[in-house]
CSV table of C-alpha atoms in Angstrom, one decimal:
chain,number,residue,atom,x,y,z
A,4,MET,CA,209.4,80.9,-36.3
A,5,PRO,CA,207.4,82.3,-33.4
A,6,VAL,CA,205.9,85.7,-34.0
A,7,VAL,CA,204.8,88.1,-31.2
A,8,ALA,CA,202.6,91.2,-31.1
A,9,MET,CA,201.8,93.4,-28.1
A,10,ASP,CA,199.0,95.9,-27.4
A,11,ALA,CA,199.3,99.3,-25.7
A,12,GLY,CA,198.5,97.7,-22.3
A,13,GLY,CA,201.3,95.2,-22.4
A,14,THR,CA,199.3,92.1,-23.4
A,15,ALA,CA,201.2,89.9,-25.8
A,16,VAL,CA,200.0,87.3,-28.3
A,17,VAL,CA,202.5,84.7,-29.6
A,18,VAL,CA,201.7,82.5,-32.6
A,19,TRP,CA,203.8,79.9,-34.3
A,20,PRO,CA,203.6,77.1,-36.9
A,21,ASP,CA,204.4,73.6,-35.8
A,22,ALA,CA,205.7,71.4,-38.6
A,23,SER,CA,206.6,68.5,-36.3
A,24,LEU,CA,203.0,67.1,-36.5
A,25,ALA,CA,201.6,64.9,-39.3
A,26,ALA,CA,200.4,68.1,-40.9
A,27,GLY,CA,201.5,71.7,-40.1
A,28,ARG,CA,199.4,73.5,-37.5
A,29,ALA,CA,199.3,77.0,-36.1
A,30,PHE,CA,199.1,77.6,-32.4
A,31,SER,CA,198.8,80.6,-30.1
A,32,ARG,CA,199.1,81.7,-26.5
A,33,ARG,CA,198.3,85.0,-24.9
A,34,HIS,CA,200.1,86.7,-22.0
A,35,ALA,CA,198.3,89.3,-19.9
A,36,PRO,CA,200.0,91.3,-17.2
A,37,GLY,CA,199.1,89.8,-13.8
A,38,ASN,CA,197.5,86.7,-15.3
A,39,GLY,CA,200.4,84.9,-17.0
A,40,TRP,CA,200.0,82.7,-20.1
A,41,SER,CA,196.7,81.4,-21.4
A,42,THR,CA,196.2,77.8,-22.4
A,43,LEU,CA,197.4,76.6,-25.8
A,44,GLN,CA,195.0,77.2,-28.7
A,45,GLN,CA,195.1,76.0,-32.3
A,46,ILE,CA,194.1,78.8,-34.7
A,47,ASP,CA,194.1,77.1,-38.1
A,48,ARG,CA,191.2,75.0,-39.4
A,49,ASP,CA,192.7,71.6,-38.5
A,50,GLU,CA,192.8,70.6,-42.2
A,51,GLY,CA,195.5,71.0,-44.8
A,52,ASP,CA,199.1,71.9,-43.9
A,53,VAL,CA,200.2,75.3,-42.5
A,54,LEU,CA,203.3,76.5,-44.5
A,55,GLY,CA,206.0,78.9,-43.4
A,56,SER,CA,205.4,81.5,-40.8
A,57,VAL,CA,202.3,83.1,-39.4
A,58,GLU,CA,202.0,86.9,-39.6
A,59,LEU,CA,200.4,89.1,-37.0
A,60,ALA,CA,199.0,92.6,-36.4
A,61,VAL,CA,197.4,94.0,-33.2
A,62,ASP,CA,195.3,97.0,-32.4
A,63,PRO,CA,195.8,99.2,-29.2
A,64,ILE,CA,193.2,97.3,-27.2
A,65,GLY,CA,194.5,93.8,-28.0
A,66,ASN,CA,192.4,92.5,-30.9
A,67,VAL,CA,194.7,90.5,-33.1
A,68,VAL,CA,194.6,89.3,-36.8
A,69,ALA,CA,196.8,86.4,-38.0
A,70,VAL,CA,197.4,85.3,-41.6
A,71,TRP,CA,199.3,82.3,-43.0
A,72,SER,CA,199.7,80.2,-46.2
A,73,GLU,CA,198.2,76.7,-46.1
A,74,ARG,CA,198.4,73.7,-48.4
A,75,SER,CA,194.9,72.5,-49.1
A,76,ASP,CA,194.0,68.8,-48.8
A,77,GLY,CA,192.1,66.8,-51.3
A,78,LEU,CA,192.9,65.6,-54.8
A,79,ASP,CA,193.9,69.0,-56.2
A,80,PRO,CA,196.0,70.6,-53.4
A,81,ARG,CA,196.8,74.3,-53.7
A,82,ASP,CA,198.6,76.8,-51.4
A,83,SER,CA,196.0,79.2,-50.1
A,84,ILE,CA,195.8,82.2,-47.7
A,85,TRP,CA,193.9,81.9,-44.4
A,86,PHE,CA,193.0,84.4,-41.8
A,87,ASN,CA,191.8,84.3,-38.2
A,88,ARG,CA,190.9,87.1,-35.8
A,89,TYR,CA,191.2,87.2,-32.0
A,90,SER,CA,188.7,89.4,-30.2
A,91,VAL,CA,189.4,90.5,-26.6
A,92,ASP,CA,185.7,89.8,-26.0
A,93,SER,CA,185.3,86.4,-27.6
A,94,GLY,CA,188.7,84.9,-28.4
A,95,TRP,CA,189.8,83.3,-31.6
A,96,GLU,CA,187.2,83.0,-34.4
A,97,THR,CA,186.8,80.5,-37.2
A,98,PRO,CA,189.5,80.6,-39.9
A,99,VAL,CA,188.5,82.2,-43.2
A,100,ARG,CA,190.1,81.6,-46.7
A,101,LEU,CA,190.9,84.9,-48.5
A,102,ASP,CA,192.2,83.9,-51.9
A,103,SER,CA,190.2,82.7,-54.9
A,104,GLU,CA,189.7,79.0,-54.9
A,105,ASP,CA,190.0,78.9,-58.7
A,106,ALA,CA,193.4,80.6,-58.9
A,107,GLY,CA,196.9,79.0,-58.4
A,108,ASP,CA,199.1,78.8,-55.4
A,109,ALA,CA,199.0,81.8,-53.0
A,110,SER,CA,201.8,82.6,-50.6
A,111,ASP,CA,203.7,85.2,-48.5
A,112,PRO,CA,200.7,86.9,-46.9
A,113,GLN,CA,201.4,90.2,-45.0
A,114,VAL,CA,198.9,92.0,-42.8
A,115,ALA,CA,198.4,95.5,-41.2
A,116,MET,CA,195.6,96.7,-38.9
A,117,ASP,CA,194.5,100.2,-37.9
A,118,PRO,CA,193.3,101.2,-34.3
A,119,ASN,CA,189.7,100.5,-35.2
A,120,GLY,CA,190.3,96.9,-36.1
A,121,ASN,CA,190.2,97.2,-39.9
A,122,ALA,CA,192.8,94.9,-41.5
A,123,ILE,CA,194.4,94.6,-44.9
A,124,VAL,CA,196.2,91.5,-46.2
A,125,VAL,CA,198.3,91.3,-49.3
A,126,TRP,CA,199.9,88.3,-50.9
A,127,HIS,CA,201.2,87.0,-54.2
A,128,GLN,CA,199.4,84.4,-56.3
A,129,PHE,CA,200.1,82.3,-59.4
A,130,ASP,CA,197.5,82.4,-62.1
A,131,GLY,CA,199.0,79.7,-64.3
A,132,THR,CA,201.2,82.1,-66.1
A,133,GLN,CA,202.7,84.5,-63.6
A,134,GLU,CA,202.7,85.7,-60.0
A,135,SER,CA,200.5,88.7,-59.2
A,136,ILE,CA,199.7,90.8,-56.1
A,137,TRP,CA,196.3,90.4,-54.5
A,138,ALA,CA,194.7,92.1,-51.4
A,139,ALA,CA,191.6,91.7,-49.2
A,140,ARG,CA,190.2,93.9,-46.5
A,141,SER,CA,188.4,93.1,-43.3
A,142,THR,CA,186.3,95.3,-41.0
A,143,PRO,CA,184.9,94.3,-37.6
A,144,ASP,CA,181.3,95.0,-38.8
A,145,ASP,CA,181.3,93.7,-42.4
A,146,GLY,CA,183.9,91.0,-42.4
A,147,TRP,CA,186.0,90.3,-45.5
A,148,SER,CA,185.8,91.9,-48.9
A,149,ALA,CA,186.4,89.8,-52.0
A,150,ALA,CA,190.1,89.3,-52.9
A,151,GLU,CA,191.2,92.0,-55.4
A,152,LEU,CA,194.0,92.1,-57.9
A,153,ILE,CA,195.9,95.4,-57.1
A,154,GLU,CA,198.3,95.4,-60.1
A,155,THR,CA,197.9,94.8,-63.8
A,156,GLU,CA,201.5,94.7,-65.1
A,157,ASN,CA,201.4,91.5,-67.0
A,158,ARG,CA,204.9,91.3,-68.4
A,159,GLY,CA,206.5,89.3,-65.5
A,160,HIS,CA,206.2,87.9,-62.0
A,161,ALA,CA,205.5,90.0,-58.9
A,162,GLY,CA,206.5,89.2,-55.4
A,163,ASP,CA,207.6,90.3,-51.9
A,164,PRO,CA,204.5,92.3,-51.1
A,165,ARG,CA,204.5,94.4,-47.9
A,166,VAL,CA,201.7,96.7,-46.5
A,167,ALA,CA,201.4,99.5,-44.0
A,168,ILE,CA,198.3,101.3,-42.7
A,169,ASP,CA,197.6,104.6,-40.9
A,170,PRO,CA,195.1,105.3,-38.1
A,171,ASP,CA,192.4,106.3,-40.6
A,172,GLY,CA,192.6,103.0,-42.5
A,173,ASN,CA,194.5,104.4,-45.5
A,174,ALA,CA,197.1,101.9,-46.7
A,175,ILE,CA,200.1,101.5,-49.0
A,176,ALA,CA,201.3,98.2,-50.5
A,177,VAL,CA,204.7,97.8,-52.1
A,178,TRP,CA,206.2,94.9,-54.1
A,179,HIS,CA,208.7,94.0,-56.7
A,180,GLN,CA,207.6,93.4,-60.3
A,181,SER,CA,209.4,92.1,-63.3
A,182,ASP,CA,208.8,93.8,-66.7
A,183,GLY,CA,210.2,90.7,-68.4
A,184,ALA,CA,213.8,92.0,-68.3
A,185,ARG,CA,214.3,93.3,-64.7
A,186,ALA,CA,212.5,93.7,-61.4
A,187,ASP,CA,211.2,97.2,-60.3
A,188,VAL,CA,209.5,98.4,-57.2
A,189,TRP,CA,205.8,99.2,-57.5
A,190,ALA,CA,203.2,100.6,-55.0
A,191,ASN,CA,199.5,101.1,-54.7
A,192,HIS,CA,197.5,103.3,-52.4
A,193,PHE,CA,194.2,102.4,-50.6
A,194,THR,CA,191.6,104.6,-49.0
A,195,PRO,CA,188.5,103.3,-47.2
A,196,SER,CA,186.2,105.6,-49.3
A,197,GLY,CA,187.8,104.9,-52.7
A,198,GLY,CA,189.5,101.5,-52.5
A,199,TRP,CA,192.7,100.7,-54.3
A,200,GLU,CA,194.0,103.1,-56.8
A,201,THR,CA,196.2,102.5,-59.9
A,202,ALA,CA,199.5,100.8,-59.2
A,203,GLU,CA,202.6,102.8,-60.1
A,204,ARG,CA,206.4,102.3,-60.3
A,205,ILE,CA,208.2,104.2,-57.6
A,206,GLU,CA,211.8,103.9,-58.8
A,207,THR,CA,213.2,104.8,-62.2
A,208,ASN,CA,216.8,103.6,-62.0
A,209,ARG,CA,217.1,101.1,-64.9
A,210,GLU,CA,220.7,100.0,-64.2
A,211,GLY,CA,219.7,96.8,-62.3
A,212,GLU,CA,217.0,94.9,-60.4
A,213,ALA,CA,215.2,96.3,-57.4
A,214,ARG,CA,213.8,93.9,-54.8
A,215,LEU,CA,212.7,93.3,-51.2
A,216,PRO,CA,210.8,96.5,-50.6
A,217,ASN,CA,209.6,97.5,-47.1
A,218,VAL,CA,207.2,100.3,-46.1
A,219,ALA,CA,205.9,102.2,-43.1
A,220,MET,CA,203.3,105.0,-42.6
A,221,ASP,CA,202.9,107.8,-40.1
A,222,PRO,CA,199.5,108.9,-38.6
A,223,ASP,CA,199.1,111.6,-41.3
A,224,GLY,CA,199.2,109.1,-44.1
A,225,ASN,CA,202.8,109.8,-45.2
A,226,ALA,CA,204.8,106.7,-46.1
A,227,ILE,CA,208.4,105.8,-46.7
A,228,ALA,CA,209.4,102.8,-48.8
A,229,VAL,CA,212.9,101.3,-48.9
A,230,TRP,CA,214.4,98.5,-51.1
A,231,HIS,CA,217.7,97.3,-52.4
A,232,GLN,CA,218.7,97.8,-56.0
A,233,SER,CA,221.7,96.8,-58.2
A,234,ASP,CA,223.8,99.4,-60.0
A,235,GLY,CA,225.1,96.7,-62.2
A,236,SER,CA,228.0,95.7,-59.9
A,237,ARG,CA,226.6,95.7,-56.4
A,238,LEU,CA,223.4,96.4,-54.4
A,239,HIS,CA,222.5,99.7,-52.8
A,240,ILE,CA,219.6,100.9,-50.5
A,241,TRP,CA,217.1,103.2,-52.1
A,242,SER,CA,214.1,105.1,-50.7
A,243,ASN,CA,211.0,107.0,-51.8
A,244,ARG,CA,208.5,109.0,-49.8
A,245,TYR,CA,204.7,109.3,-50.3
A,246,THR,CA,202.6,112.2,-49.1
A,247,PRO,CA,198.8,112.5,-49.6
A,248,SER,CA,199.2,115.9,-51.3
A,249,SER,CA,202.2,115.2,-53.6
A,250,ARG,CA,202.1,111.4,-53.8
A,251,TRP,CA,205.4,109.7,-54.5
A,252,GLY,CA,208.6,111.9,-54.8
A,253,GLY,CA,211.9,110.9,-56.4
A,254,ALA,CA,213.8,107.8,-55.4
A,255,GLU,CA,217.2,108.4,-53.8
A,256,GLN,CA,220.1,106.3,-52.7
A,257,ILE,CA,220.5,106.3,-48.9
A,258,ASP,CA,223.5,104.1,-48.3
A,259,GLY,CA,227.1,104.9,-48.9
A,260,ASP,CA,229.6,103.7,-51.5
A,261,HIS,CA,231.3,100.6,-50.1
A,262,LEU,CA,233.0,97.5,-51.5
A,263,GLY,CA,230.1,95.1,-51.1
A,264,ASP,CA,226.4,94.7,-51.3
A,265,ALA,CA,223.8,96.5,-49.1
A,266,ASP,CA,220.6,94.6,-48.8
A,267,HIS,CA,217.5,93.5,-46.9
A,268,PRO,CA,216.4,97.0,-45.7
A,269,ARG,CA,213.7,97.7,-43.1
A,270,VAL,CA,212.1,101.0,-42.1
A,271,GLY,CA,210.1,102.4,-39.2
A,272,VAL,CA,208.3,105.7,-38.9
A,273,ASP,CA,207.2,107.6,-35.8
A,274,ALA,CA,204.2,109.8,-35.2
A,275,ASP,CA,206.0,112.9,-36.4
A,276,GLY,CA,207.1,111.4,-39.7
A,277,ASN,CA,210.7,110.8,-38.7
A,278,ALA,CA,212.0,107.5,-40.1
A,279,SER,CA,214.9,105.1,-39.5
A,280,ALA,CA,216.1,102.6,-42.1
A,281,VAL,CA,218.4,99.8,-41.3
A,282,TRP,CA,220.1,97.2,-43.5
A,283,LYS,CA,223.1,94.8,-43.6
A,284,GLN,CA,226.1,95.7,-45.7
A,285,PHE,CA,229.3,93.9,-46.7
A,286,ASP,CA,232.5,95.9,-46.4
A,287,GLY,CA,234.7,93.6,-48.4
A,288,ASN,CA,235.5,91.4,-45.4
A,289,THR,CA,232.5,91.1,-43.1
A,290,VAL,CA,228.8,91.9,-42.9
A,291,LYS,CA,227.9,95.0,-40.8
A,292,ILE,CA,224.6,96.7,-39.8
A,293,TRP,CA,224.0,100.2,-41.1
A,294,ALA,CA,221.3,102.8,-40.6
A,295,ASN,CA,220.1,106.2,-41.9
A,296,ARG,CA,217.7,108.7,-40.4
A,297,TYR,CA,215.0,110.7,-42.2
A,298,SER,CA,213.3,113.9,-40.9
A,299,PRO,CA,210.6,115.8,-42.8
A,300,ASP,CA,212.5,119.0,-42.4
A,301,VAL,CA,216.0,117.8,-43.5
A,302,GLY,CA,215.4,114.6,-45.5
A,303,TRP,CA,217.9,111.7,-45.3
A,304,GLY,CA,221.1,112.1,-43.3
A,305,ALA,CA,224.4,110.3,-43.7
A,306,PRO,CA,224.5,106.5,-43.4
A,307,GLU,CA,226.0,105.3,-40.1
A,308,ARG,CA,227.3,102.0,-39.0
A,309,ILE,CA,225.5,101.0,-35.8
A,310,ASP,CA,227.2,97.7,-34.8
A,311,THR,CA,230.5,97.9,-33.0
A,312,ASP,CA,232.2,94.6,-33.8
A,313,SER,CA,235.4,95.6,-35.5
A,314,GLU,CA,237.1,92.3,-35.3
A,315,GLY,CA,234.9,90.0,-37.3
A,316,ASP,CA,231.5,89.1,-38.6
A,317,ALA,CA,230.0,87.9,-35.3
A,318,LEU,CA,226.5,88.8,-36.5
A,319,ALA,CA,226.9,86.6,-39.5
A,320,SER,CA,228.2,83.6,-37.5
A,321,ASN,CA,225.5,83.8,-34.9
A,322,ALA,CA,222.9,84.2,-37.7
A,323,ILE,CA,224.3,81.1,-39.4
A,324,ARG,CA,224.0,79.2,-36.1
A,325,GLN,CA,220.4,80.5,-35.7
A,326,THR,CA,219.6,79.2,-39.2
A,327,GLU,CA,221.1,75.8,-38.4
A,328,GLY,CA,218.8,75.6,-35.3
A,329,ILE,CA,215.8,76.5,-37.4
A,330,ILE,CA,216.6,73.7,-39.9
A,331,HIS,CA,217.1,71.2,-37.0
A,332,LEU,CA,213.8,72.3,-35.5
A,333,GLN,CA,211.9,71.9,-38.8
A,334,ARG,CA,213.3,68.4,-39.3
A,335,GLY,CA,212.5,67.3,-35.7
A,336,ARG,CA,216.0,67.2,-34.4
A,337,LEU,CA,215.1,68.8,-31.1
A,338,GLU,CA,218.4,68.3,-29.2
A,339,GLU,CA,220.4,69.7,-32.1
A,340,ALA,CA,218.0,72.7,-32.3
A,341,ARG,CA,218.2,73.3,-28.6
A,342,ALA,CA,222.0,73.3,-28.6
A,343,ALA,CA,222.1,75.8,-31.5
A,344,PHE,CA,219.6,78.3,-30.1
A,345,ALA,CA,221.1,78.1,-26.6
A,346,GLU,CA,224.5,78.8,-28.1
A,347,VAL,CA,223.2,82.0,-29.8
A,348,VAL,CA,221.5,83.1,-26.6
A,349,GLU,CA,224.7,82.6,-24.7
A,350,ARG,CA,227.2,84.4,-27.0
A,351,ALA,CA,225.0,87.1,-28.7
A,352,THR,CA,226.4,90.5,-27.6
A,353,ALA,CA,224.5,93.5,-26.5
A,354,ASP,CA,224.7,95.0,-30.0
A,355,GLU,CA,223.1,91.9,-31.4
A,356,GLU,CA,220.4,91.6,-28.8
A,357,ARG,CA,217.9,93.5,-30.9
A,358,TYR,CA,218.4,91.3,-33.9
A,359,LEU,CA,219.3,87.8,-32.7
A,360,ARG,CA,219.0,87.1,-29.0
A,361,THR,CA,215.2,87.8,-28.8
A,362,ALA,CA,214.6,85.4,-31.8
A,363,ALA,CA,216.9,82.8,-30.4
A,364,LEU,CA,215.1,82.9,-27.0
A,365,ALA,CA,211.7,82.5,-28.7
A,366,ASN,CA,213.0,79.6,-30.8
A,367,LEU,CA,214.6,78.0,-27.8
A,368,GLY,CA,211.3,78.3,-26.0
A,369,THR,CA,209.5,76.6,-28.9
A,370,THR,CA,212.0,73.8,-28.8
A,371,LEU,CA,211.8,73.3,-25.1
A,372,TRP,CA,208.0,73.2,-25.3
A,373,ARG,CA,208.2,70.3,-27.8
A,374,THR,CA,210.6,68.4,-25.5
A,375,GLY,CA,208.1,68.8,-22.6
A,376,GLU,CA,210.1,71.3,-20.6
A,377,HIS,CA,207.2,73.7,-20.4
A,378,GLU,CA,208.3,75.9,-17.5
A,379,GLU,CA,211.7,76.6,-19.0
A,380,ALA,CA,210.0,77.2,-22.4
A,381,LEU,CA,207.7,79.8,-20.9
A,382,ARG,CA,210.7,81.5,-19.1
A,383,CYS,CA,212.5,81.8,-22.5
A,384,LEU,CA,209.4,83.3,-24.1
A,385,GLU,CA,208.8,85.7,-21.3
A,386,GLU,CA,212.4,86.9,-21.4
A,387,SER,CA,212.2,87.4,-25.2
A,388,LEU,CA,209.0,89.4,-24.7
A,389,THR,CA,210.6,91.5,-22.0
A,390,ILE,CA,213.6,92.4,-24.2
A,391,ARG,CA,211.4,93.1,-27.2
A,392,LYS,CA,209.2,95.4,-25.2
A,393,ARG,CA,212.2,97.3,-23.7
A,394,LEU,CA,213.6,97.8,-27.2
A,395,GLY,CA,210.3,98.8,-28.7
A,396,LEU,CA,210.2,95.9,-31.2
A,397,VAL,CA,206.8,94.4,-30.4
A,398,ILE,CA,204.3,97.2,-30.8
A,399,GLU,CA,203.0,95.9,-34.1
A,400,TYR,CA,200.8,98.9,-34.8
A,401,ALA,CA,203.8,101.3,-34.6
A,402,GLN,CA,205.2,99.3,-37.5
A,403,ILE,CA,208.7,99.3,-36.0
């Protein structure tokens, strides 16, 4: 999947993995207003095999960090975490490995960067017994710190790490962690002066598993985390808020009581600490998109359905077609992939534009590039960037 990030001046960087080659590679192009697209650049180390997606973060002046998981070559291959930095002054640097070479497979890296170019990456890694959560930090002056284990709960696997950072470089990482019986949501707080603190569980509902957390921070260091959690019969959306003075508060359910599961939440926070959480929810017949708003003065409001398709699950059908296109693309069936992505672009409604049409355009652009239709590919990518910018989806630092 292509990933895009844009700085405050409108310059965009796109990166994507290419699995059609003998070994997976990661590529990038940059689009500057008035200058168009840069030449294609490979950003991985030209060894091993890039796995999955590449994650990006950008600062206000256009410096970029990219992280990915890569299968090492050699007689003892392992999945490892790699990083590269783009500087507006010097371009892409040399890739750096972040995880310990002596540990097991590492995957699912996530990255956040503050306005000064300081970056934090989190990932989960197998130690031969269980999956644990690790982190590393980079500064423009000192480079990378050593990888650090940020949780010590050893009764079960940990996964799905996510990280957010504020303008002063304070960060919060969240993840799900099993205690051997069920998964809970945990968090850890980082400060530049003190480093990582002690991990803590941020939900206490023991009725069912909690998974897929997401987190965002405002400029004052306040954070909101969301996740989905089972009540024993279906999934609900829960949230907890962190403040530097009071730390984590009490977790609360923010979705309504419906017939089906609510899951896969995402959250964004503005400069004043207001937040929006969105998720998908099954109503007994179809999947719908719901949201809730948080304000520091009032707290969470009432959940509200934000899609308007009352006749069927168009979002789900287009999402299925999008997934089919991705499978075709990964297996090198370019004509089938092109047809699938073009179909989603054509029939996605205005309500779906935010969630599907931009991704379908980017995927169609990637497919057309591989078939040699470069001008049409760039047109698709430019249209995707235009829509994303208009909707406010590409300002990576704003953590939308």
